[in-house]
Coordinates of C-alpha atoms in Angstrom, one line a residue:
M24 CA 97.4 107.4 117.2
S25 CA 98.2 103.7 117.3
L26 CA 95.2 103.3 115.0
A27 CA 97.1 105.3 112.3
R28 CA 100.2 103.1 113.0
N29 CA 98.4 99.9 112.5
T30 CA 96.8 101.3 109.4
L31 CA 100.2 102.4 108.1
V32 CA 101.7 99.0 108.6
Q33 CA 98.8 97.3 106.6
A34 CA 98.7 100.0 103.9
T35 CA 102.5 99.9 103.3
L36 CA 102.5 96.1 102.9
T37 CA 99.3 96.2 100.8
L38 CA 101.0 98.9 98.6
G39 CA 103.8 96.5 97.9
S40 CA 101.3 93.8 96.9
R41 CA 99.4 96.3 94.7
V42 CA 102.6 97.4 92.9
L43 CA 103.3 93.8 92.0
G44 CA 99.7 93.4 91.0
F45 CA 100.0 96.4 88.7
A46 CA 103.1 94.7 87.2
R47 CA 101.1 91.6 86.7
D48 CA 98.3 93.6 85.0
L49 CA 100.8 95.2 82.6
F50 CA 101.9 91.7 81.6
L51 CA 98.3 90.6 81.3
S52 CA 97.4 93.5 79.1
A53 CA 100.5 93.2 76.9
R54 CA 99.9 89.4 76.5
F55 CA 96.1 89.3 76.0
G56 CA 95.1 92.9 75.2
Q57 CA 91.3 93.2 75.5
G58 CA 90.7 90.0 73.5
P59 CA 88.9 86.7 74.4
M60 CA 91.7 85.3 76.5
M61 CA 91.7 88.4 78.7
D62 CA 87.9 88.1 79.1
A63 CA 88.3 84.4 79.9
F64 CA 90.9 85.1 82.6
T65 CA 89.1 88.0 84.3
T66 CA 86.0 85.8 84.4
A67 CA 87.9 82.8 85.8
L68 CA 89.4 85.1 88.4
M69 CA 86.1 86.9 89.2
L70 CA 84.6 84.4 91.7
P71 CA 87.8 83.6 93.7
N72 CA 88.8 87.2 93.6
M73 CA 85.5 88.3 95.0
F74 CA 85.8 85.7 97.8
R75 CA 89.4 86.9 98.5
R76 CA 88.1 90.4 99.0
L77 CA 85.1 89.3 101.0
F78 CA 87.2 87.0 103.3
A79 CA 90.9 87.9 103.2
E80 CA 90.4 91.7 102.8
G81 CA 88.1 92.3 105.6
A82 CA 84.4 91.5 105.6
F83 CA 84.6 88.0 107.2
A84 CA 87.5 89.0 109.4
Q85 CA 85.6 92.1 110.6
A86 CA 82.6 89.9 111.5
F87 CA 84.6 87.2 113.1
V88 CA 86.9 89.4 115.2
P89 CA 84.3 90.6 117.7
I90 CA 83.2 86.9 118.3
Y91 CA 86.7 85.6 118.8
G92 CA 87.7 88.7 120.8
G93 CA 84.7 88.5 123.1
V94 CA 85.4 84.8 123.9
R95 CA 89.0 85.6 124.4
A96 CA 88.2 88.4 126.9
R97 CA 85.6 86.5 128.8
E98 CA 86.9 82.9 128.8
G99 CA 90.6 83.1 127.9
E100 CA 92.9 82.0 125.0
A101 CA 92.1 78.3 125.2
A102 CA 88.3 78.8 124.8
A103 CA 88.9 81.3 122.0
A104 CA 91.1 78.8 120.1
V105 CA 88.4 76.1 120.4
T106 CA 85.8 78.6 119.0
A107 CA 88.1 79.4 116.1
S108 CA 88.9 75.7 115.4
E109 CA 85.2 74.8 115.4
A110 CA 84.3 77.7 113.1
L111 CA 87.2 77.0 110.7
S112 CA 86.4 73.3 110.4
F113 CA 82.7 73.8 109.6
I114 CA 83.1 76.8 107.3
F115 CA 86.0 75.2 105.4
A116 CA 84.0 72.0 104.8
V117 CA 81.1 74.1 103.5
V118 CA 83.2 76.2 101.2
A119 CA 85.2 73.2 99.9
G120 CA 82.0 71.5 99.0
F121 CA 80.7 74.7 97.3
C122 CA 84.0 74.9 95.4
I123 CA 83.6 71.4 94.1
L124 CA 80.0 72.0 93.0
L125 CA 81.1 75.2 91.1
Q126 CA 83.8 73.2 89.3
L127 CA 81.4 70.6 88.2
A128 CA 78.8 73.1 87.2
M129 CA 81.2 75.5 85.4
P130 CA 80.4 74.3 81.9
W131 CA 76.8 75.4 82.4
I132 CA 77.6 78.6 84.4
M133 CA 80.3 80.0 82.2
P134 CA 78.1 80.7 79.1
W135 CA 76.0 83.0 81.4
L136 CA 79.1 84.7 82.9
L137 CA 80.8 85.2 79.5
S138 CA 77.8 85.4 77.2
A139 CA 79.7 87.6 74.6
W140 CA 81.8 84.6 73.6
R141 CA 79.0 81.9 74.0
D142 CA 79.2 80.9 70.4
D143 CA 83.0 80.5 70.4
A144 CA 83.6 76.9 71.6
G145 CA 87.4 77.5 71.9
V146 CA 87.0 80.5 74.2
M147 CA 84.3 78.8 76.2
R148 CA 86.4 75.7 76.7
A149 CA 89.4 77.8 77.8
A150 CA 87.3 79.9 80.2
V151 CA 85.7 76.9 81.8
T152 CA 89.1 75.1 82.4
A153 CA 90.6 78.3 83.7
A154 CA 87.8 78.8 86.2
Q155 CA 88.0 75.2 87.4
L156 CA 91.8 75.7 88.0
T157 CA 91.2 78.9 90.1
M158 CA 88.3 77.6 92.2
P159 CA 90.3 75.9 95.0
Y160 CA 91.6 79.3 95.9
L161 CA 88.2 79.9 97.6
A162 CA 88.9 77.1 100.1
C163 CA 92.3 78.5 100.8
M164 CA 90.9 81.9 101.5
T165 CA 88.5 80.4 104.0
I166 CA 91.4 79.3 106.1
A167 CA 93.3 82.5 105.5
S168 CA 90.5 84.8 106.5
L169 CA 89.9 83.2 109.9
L170 CA 93.6 83.0 110.7
S171 CA 93.9 86.7 109.7
G172 CA 91.2 87.5 112.2
V173 CA 93.1 85.7 115.0
L174 CA 96.3 87.6 114.2
N175 CA 94.5 91.0 114.0
T176 CA 92.8 90.3 117.4
G177 CA 96.2 89.7 118.8
G178 CA 97.3 93.1 117.4
R179 CA 99.4 91.6 114.6
F180 CA 98.6 93.1 111.2
A181 CA 101.8 92.7 109.3
L182 CA 101.6 89.1 108.2
S183 CA 97.9 89.1 107.2
A184 CA 98.5 92.3 105.2
G185 CA 101.7 90.9 103.6
V186 CA 100.7 87.4 102.4
P187 CA 98.5 88.6 99.4
V188 CA 101.7 89.5 97.7
F189 CA 102.1 85.8 96.8
L190 CA 99.0 86.0 94.5
N191 CA 100.9 88.5 92.4
L192 CA 104.2 86.8 92.6
C193 CA 102.8 83.4 91.7
T194 CA 100.8 84.7 88.7
L195 CA 103.7 86.8 87.4
V196 CA 105.8 83.7 86.8
P197 CA 103.7 82.1 84.0
L198 CA 103.0 85.6 82.5
M199 CA 106.7 86.2 82.2
A200 CA 107.5 82.6 81.0
P201 CA 106.5 83.3 77.3
S202 CA 109.5 85.6 77.1
F203 CA 111.8 82.6 77.6
V204 CA 109.7 79.6 76.6
P205 CA 107.3 79.6 73.7
M206 CA 103.7 79.5 75.0
S207 CA 100.4 80.1 73.2
Q208 CA 97.8 82.4 74.7
P209 CA 95.6 79.5 75.9
E210 CA 98.6 77.8 77.5
T211 CA 99.5 81.0 79.3
L212 CA 95.9 81.3 80.5
M213 CA 96.0 77.8 82.0
A214 CA 99.3 78.3 83.7
V215 CA 98.4 81.7 85.3
S216 CA 95.0 80.2 86.4
A217 CA 96.8 77.3 88.2
A218 CA 99.2 79.8 89.8
V219 CA 96.2 81.5 91.5
T220 CA 95.5 78.3 93.5
V221 CA 99.1 77.8 94.3
S222 CA 99.3 81.2 95.8
G223 CA 96.2 80.4 98.0
V224 CA 98.0 77.4 99.4
V225 CA 101.1 79.5 100.2
Q226 CA 99.1 82.3 101.9
A227 CA 97.1 79.9 104.1
G228 CA 100.3 78.0 105.1
L229 CA 102.1 81.2 106.1
L230 CA 99.2 82.5 108.1
W231 CA 98.9 79.1 109.9
W232 CA 102.6 79.4 110.8
G233 CA 102.0 83.0 112.0
V234 CA 99.1 82.0 114.3
R235 CA 101.3 79.2 115.8
R236 CA 104.1 81.7 116.4
L237 CA 101.5 83.9 118.2
G238 CA 100.9 80.9 120.6
V239 CA 97.4 80.1 119.4
T240 CA 96.7 76.5 118.5
I241 CA 94.0 76.0 115.9
R242 CA 93.1 72.6 114.5
L243 CA 91.0 71.3 111.6
S244 CA 88.7 68.6 112.7
W245 CA 85.5 66.9 111.6
P246 CA 82.9 69.7 111.1
R247 CA 80.2 69.9 113.8
L248 CA 77.4 72.4 114.1
T249 CA 78.1 73.3 117.7
A250 CA 76.5 76.2 119.6
G251 CA 79.6 78.3 119.0
V252 CA 79.5 77.6 115.3
K253 CA 75.8 78.6 115.1
R254 CA 76.6 81.8 116.9
T255 CA 79.5 82.5 114.6
L256 CA 77.4 81.9 111.5
A257 CA 74.5 83.9 112.8
L258 CA 76.8 87.0 112.9
A259 CA 79.4 86.2 110.3
V260 CA 77.1 85.4 107.4
P261 CA 75.2 88.8 107.6
G262 CA 78.6 90.4 108.3
V263 CA 80.1 89.1 105.1
L264 CA 77.1 90.4 103.1
A265 CA 77.3 93.7 104.9
G266 CA 81.0 94.2 104.6
G267 CA 81.1 92.8 101.1
A268 CA 78.3 94.8 99.5
F269 CA 80.8 96.6 97.3
Q270 CA 82.3 93.3 96.1
I271 CA 78.8 92.0 95.4
N272 CA 78.0 95.1 93.4
S273 CA 81.2 94.6 91.5
L274 CA 80.2 91.0 90.7
V275 CA 76.8 92.2 89.4
S276 CA 78.5 94.7 87.1
Q277 CA 80.9 92.0 85.9
F278 CA 77.9 89.7 85.1
L279 CA 76.0 92.4 83.2
A280 CA 79.2 93.3 81.3
G281 CA 79.6 89.7 80.1
S282 CA 77.3 90.4 77.1
N283 CA 79.6 93.2 75.8
E284 CA 82.8 92.3 74.1
G285 CA 85.8 93.8 75.9
A286 CA 83.6 95.2 78.7
R287 CA 84.9 92.7 81.2
S288 CA 88.5 93.7 80.4
V289 CA 87.6 97.4 80.7
L290 CA 86.1 96.8 84.2
Y291 CA 89.1 94.7 85.2
N292 CA 91.6 97.5 84.4
A293 CA 89.4 100.2 85.9
D294 CA 88.9 98.1 89.1
R295 CA 92.6 97.7 89.6
L296 CA 93.0 101.5 89.8
Y297 CA 89.9 102.7 91.7
Q298 CA 90.1 99.8 94.2
L299 CA 93.7 100.8 95.1
P300 CA 92.7 103.3 97.8
L301 CA 90.0 100.9 99.0
G302 CA 92.6 98.2 99.6
L303 CA 95.3 100.5 100.9
V304 CA 93.1 102.6 103.3
G305 CA 89.6 101.3 103.6
V306 CA 90.4 97.6 104.3
A307 CA 93.4 98.5 106.5
L308 CA 91.3 100.9 108.6
G309 CA 88.4 98.6 108.8
L310 CA 90.6 95.7 110.1
A311 CA 92.4 98.1 112.6
L312 CA 89.1 99.6 113.9
V313 CA 87.2 96.5 114.8
P314 CA 89.5 95.3 117.6
R315 CA 89.7 98.8 119.1
L316 CA 86.0 99.4 118.9
T317 CA 85.3 96.0 120.4
R318 CA 87.5 96.8 123.4
A319 CA 85.7 100.2 123.8
F320 CA 82.3 98.6 123.6
V321 CA 83.1 95.8 126.1
S322 CA 84.6 98.3 128.6
G323 CA 81.8 100.8 128.1
D324 CA 84.2 103.5 126.9
H325 CA 81.7 105.4 124.6
A326 CA 83.8 108.6 124.4
G327 CA 86.9 106.6 123.4
G328 CA 84.8 104.8 120.7
R329 CA 83.7 108.2 119.3
R330 CA 87.2 109.5 119.2
T331 CA 88.4 106.4 117.4
M332 CA 85.7 106.9 114.8
D333 CA 86.7 110.5 114.3
D334 CA 90.3 109.4 113.9
G335 CA 89.4 106.6 111.5
L336 CA 87.0 108.7 109.3
G337 CA 89.5 111.6 109.2
L338 CA 92.3 109.3 108.2
A339 CA 90.1 107.6 105.6
L340 CA 89.1 110.9 103.9
A341 CA 92.6 112.3 104.0
F342 CA 93.7 109.5 101.6
A343 CA 90.4 108.6 99.8
L344 CA 89.4 112.1 98.8
P345 CA 92.6 113.1 96.9
A346 CA 92.8 109.6 95.4
G347 CA 89.3 110.0 94.0
V348 CA 90.1 113.5 92.7
A349 CA 93.2 112.3 90.9
L350 CA 91.4 109.4 89.2
F351 CA 88.6 111.8 88.2
V352 CA 90.9 114.5 86.8
I353 CA 93.6 112.5 85.0
P354 CA 92.3 109.0 84.3
F355 CA 93.5 108.9 80.6
F356 CA 96.9 110.2 81.6
I357 CA 97.3 107.5 84.2
I358 CA 96.1 104.6 82.0
D359 CA 97.6 105.6 78.7
A360 CA 101.0 106.3 80.3
T361 CA 101.1 103.0 82.2
V362 CA 99.1 100.4 80.5
T363 CA 99.1 101.2 76.8
R364 CA 101.5 98.9 75.0
A365 CA 101.5 95.9 72.7
A366 CA 97.9 94.6 72.3
F367 CA 96.5 97.4 74.6
T368 CA 95.9 100.5 72.5
S369 CA 95.3 104.2 73.2
A370 CA 91.6 103.6 72.2
D371 CA 91.4 100.9 74.9
A372 CA 92.9 103.4 77.4
A373 CA 90.4 106.1 76.4
R374 CA 87.4 103.7 76.9
T375 CA 88.8 102.5 80.3
A376 CA 89.5 106.1 81.4
D377 CA 85.8 107.2 80.7
V378 CA 84.6 104.3 82.9
L379 CA 87.2 105.0 85.6
R380 CA 86.1 108.6 85.9
Q381 CA 82.6 107.4 86.9
F382 CA 84.0 105.1 89.5
A383 CA 86.3 107.9 90.8
W384 CA 83.6 110.0 92.4
G385 CA 82.5 107.0 94.3
V386 CA 86.0 106.2 95.8
P387 CA 85.5 108.2 99.0
A388 CA 82.2 106.3 99.6
F389 CA 83.8 102.9 98.9
V390 CA 86.4 103.6 101.6
L391 CA 83.9 105.2 104.1
V392 CA 81.7 102.1 104.0
K393 CA 84.7 100.1 105.4
V394 CA 85.1 102.6 108.2
L395 CA 81.4 103.0 109.1
T396 CA 80.6 99.2 109.4
P397 CA 83.0 98.4 112.3
P398 CA 80.9 100.2 114.9
F399 CA 78.1 97.8 114.1
F400 CA 80.3 94.8 114.0
A401 CA 82.0 95.7 117.3
R402 CA 78.5 95.5 119.0
E403 CA 77.9 92.2 117.2
D404 CA 75.2 93.9 115.1
T405 CA 75.6 92.6 111.6
R406 CA 71.9 92.5 110.7
R407 CA 71.4 96.2 110.0
P408 CA 74.6 96.6 107.9
M409 CA 73.4 93.6 105.9
I410 CA 70.0 95.2 105.3
F411 CA 71.8 98.4 104.1
A412 CA 74.0 96.2 101.9
V413 CA 71.0 94.5 100.3
I414 CA 69.5 97.8 99.5
S415 CA 72.8 98.9 97.9
V416 CA 72.9 95.7 95.8
I417 CA 69.3 96.1 94.7
L418 CA 70.0 99.7 93.6
T419 CA 73.1 98.6 91.7
V420 CA 71.2 95.8 89.9
T421 CA 68.2 98.0 88.9
L422 CA 70.0 101.3 88.1
G423 CA 73.0 99.5 86.6
S424 CA 70.8 97.3 84.3
A425 CA 68.7 100.3 83.2
L426 CA 71.7 102.5 82.5
F427 CA 73.7 99.7 80.8
F428 CA 71.0 98.9 78.3
W429 CA 69.9 102.6 77.9
F430 CA 73.4 103.7 77.1
G431 CA 73.9 100.8 74.8
S432 CA 70.7 101.6 72.9
R433 CA 72.2 105.1 72.2
S434 CA 75.5 103.8 70.9
W435 CA 77.2 104.9 74.2
D436 CA 79.3 102.6 76.3
G437 CA 77.0 100.6 78.6
V438 CA 79.8 100.0 81.0
L439 CA 79.6 103.7 82.0
G440 CA 76.1 103.0 83.4
L441 CA 77.5 100.2 85.5
A442 CA 80.2 102.5 87.0
I443 CA 77.6 105.2 87.7
A444 CA 75.3 102.8 89.5
T445 CA 78.1 101.3 91.6
S446 CA 79.1 104.8 92.8
V447 CA 75.6 105.9 93.5
S448 CA 74.8 102.7 95.5
A449 CA 78.0 103.2 97.6
W450 CA 77.0 106.7 98.6
V451 CA 73.5 105.5 99.5
N452 CA 75.1 102.8 101.7
V453 CA 77.3 105.5 103.4
A454 CA 74.2 107.7 104.1
L455 CA 72.3 104.7 105.6
L456 CA 75.2 103.7 107.9
A457 CA 76.2 107.2 109.0
G458 CA 72.6 108.2 109.4
T459 CA 71.9 105.3 111.7
L460 CA 75.1 106.0 113.9
I461 CA 74.2 109.7 114.2
R462 CA 70.5 109.0 115.0
E463 CA 71.5 106.5 117.8
D464 CA 74.2 108.9 119.1
S465 CA 76.8 106.1 118.6
W466 CA 78.8 108.6 116.6
R467 CA 78.3 112.1 115.3
P468 CA 80.9 114.4 113.6
S469 CA 82.6 116.6 116.2
P470 CA 83.6 120.2 115.4
A471 CA 87.2 119.2 115.2
F472 CA 86.4 116.5 112.6
V473 CA 84.4 118.9 110.5
S474 CA 87.2 121.5 110.6
R475 CA 89.7 118.9 109.6
L476 CA 87.5 117.7 106.7
S477 CA 87.2 121.2 105.3
R478 CA 91.0 121.6 105.3
I479 CA 91.3 118.2 103.5
V480 CA 88.9 119.4 100.9
A481 CA 90.8 122.6 100.4
A482 CA 94.1 120.7 100.0
S483 CA 92.5 118.3 97.5
A484 CA 91.2 121.3 95.5
V485 CA 94.7 122.7 95.1
M486 CA 96.0 119.3 94.0
A487 CA 93.1 119.0 91.5
G488 CA 94.1 122.3 89.8
L489 CA 97.7 121.1 89.4
L490 CA 96.7 117.7 88.0
F491 CA 94.2 119.3 85.5
A492 CA 97.0 121.6 84.2
A493 CA 99.3 118.6 83.8
S494 CA 96.6 116.6 81.9
L495 CA 96.4 119.4 79.3
A496 CA 100.1 119.3 78.9
Y497 CA 100.3 115.4 78.7
P498 CA 102.0 115.3 75.2
T499 CA 104.5 118.0 76.2
L500 CA 105.3 116.4 79.5
S501 CA 105.9 113.0 77.8
R502 CA 108.5 114.6 75.5
L503 CA 110.0 116.7 78.3
F504 CA 110.6 113.6 80.5
L505 CA 111.6 111.4 77.6
A506 CA 108.9 108.8 78.3
K507 CA 105.2 108.9 79.3
E508 CA 105.8 106.5 82.1
I509 CA 108.3 108.9 83.7
A510 CA 105.9 111.8 83.1
V511 CA 103.0 110.2 85.0
L512 CA 105.3 109.3 87.9
V513 CA 106.5 112.9 88.1
V514 CA 103.0 114.3 87.9
C515 CA 101.7 112.0 90.5
A516 CA 104.6 112.7 92.8
V517 CA 104.2 116.5 92.4
G518 CA 100.5 116.2 93.0
A519 CA 101.0 114.1 96.1
G520 CA 103.7 116.5 97.4
A521 CA 101.5 119.5 96.9
Y522 CA 98.6 117.8 98.7
G523 CA 100.8 116.9 101.6
L524 CA 102.3 120.4 101.8
C525 CA 98.8 121.9 101.8
L526 CA 97.7 119.5 104.6
L527 CA 100.5 120.9 106.7
L528 CA 100.0 124.5 105.7
F529 CA 96.2 124.3 106.3
R530 CA 96.9 122.4 109.6
A531 CA 94.7 119.5 108.6
V532 CA 97.5 117.4 110.2
T533 CA 100.5 118.5 112.3
L534 CA 104.0 117.3 112.6
S535 CA 103.4 116.0 116.1
E536 CA 100.5 113.9 114.8
L537 CA 102.7 112.5 112.0
K538 CA 105.4 111.5 114.6
A539 CA 102.7 109.9 116.8
T540 CA 101.7 107.5 114.0
L541 CA 105.1 105.7 114.5
R542 CA 104.4 105.0 118.1
R543 CA 103.4 101.5 119.2
E544 CA 100.2 101.1 121.2
P545 CA 101.1 100.7 124.9
G546 CA 101.3 97.1 125.9
A547 CA 101.5 95.8 122.4
G548 CA 104.9 94.3 122.4
P549 CA 106.3 92.6 119.3
V550 CA 105.9 88.9 118.5
S551 CA 109.0 87.6 116.9
G552 CA 108.7 87.0 113.2
L553 CA 105.3 88.7 113.0
D554 CA 105.8 92.4 113.5

């Protein structure tokens, strides 16, 4: 059950970051609404945010950990530190150069990314400058991702899960500033964009300190394409594509939405909600699984690897399934009660809710992909997950484009088509990953896992009924609890409580299992300041 404990540590810290992120989004929506400055900021944040999710939130770290962990097990700490230093120096140089090229080319790239405002010179100028200000964040995340992998291999998850909070803290400051110092919308946009890069420097610095406290010395040096770097790239590049398929699909959707006014903002607000369970559970589980599965693979413990997968998938579905159900049943209740204010209207909330509902039924798949890729990564097989990811991306592009323009031609919201395509492609990716593992007998669902899953489904169904009744009584509940914000908190708390009670009543989990989640894995003693 130490898998559950490691996941709990990461999920708890990530939740704190997401709460602050939600506060940031409330200020963003109130300050910019769904107007041109909001579209400019979400576009400027799109590329660095995608790299943050690819690197800092798992895909690169999942691919790097088996390489680093293997060298550490076979050759010792010193050789592993050399491997990490060489890889970091080379990859950082490449990403830094790429970052500079993007900054120089942004005046020509932005009209394609934000085509809805192509004819507005003021919006284009603001969006280009904002993107150039956020771009150094990519280089910072290169450092942060590798350092997180080193910490995770050492069994330390708290610091790597906690540092993303600084993105939200740093960006909140300029968003709150107009309340005290007069600032125009463009000035606020520039300040919040610069804060993104400041947060990257802070995150990388704290992780560097954490690795030093762990006793590992990693140095930046002149980049060299050594044999170790070649091997790292051979596994890590396909691994990033495989683990980051969902983020690539999201980027494709953002690109297509650029031709529709307000669509980019709709996707941004929907993303923040449906990606919450992915960040809390999927990423945390994926990062916790890779070191454990790597150890099982190196030691030849196939039975232990299968048990770990059963635990991981059961834990993933226990959180992802009810989250998807809640977002599907009460999307308008959640968005209108929390986001609607100032420049963000109830009409904006209704449009976002319709899109969120189409993402919601894909939420379990988004999380499952993060759990089903570690068995491949642990065996240093990143090629096949990459192939499956490419298939997923192609499906998103073709189906998403077709539905986006077909819906638009019928006066429907084309963004709905992008959401549908993203969810469909995620389930296709799950089928390919799970089917391969079952066919090769690397993992197959045990009777105990199937029994637990059926009980989780039953508990989710009970919760869905309660939430549906609450959605019908939304106006009444808002008056009863004096404010819609209080009403949605009460409804979510009651729904979560009912789901948890049903899990215990249906024996999907037991009290002894819950107590076991708090136990530390044998031999994993604390490192001062890190855990």
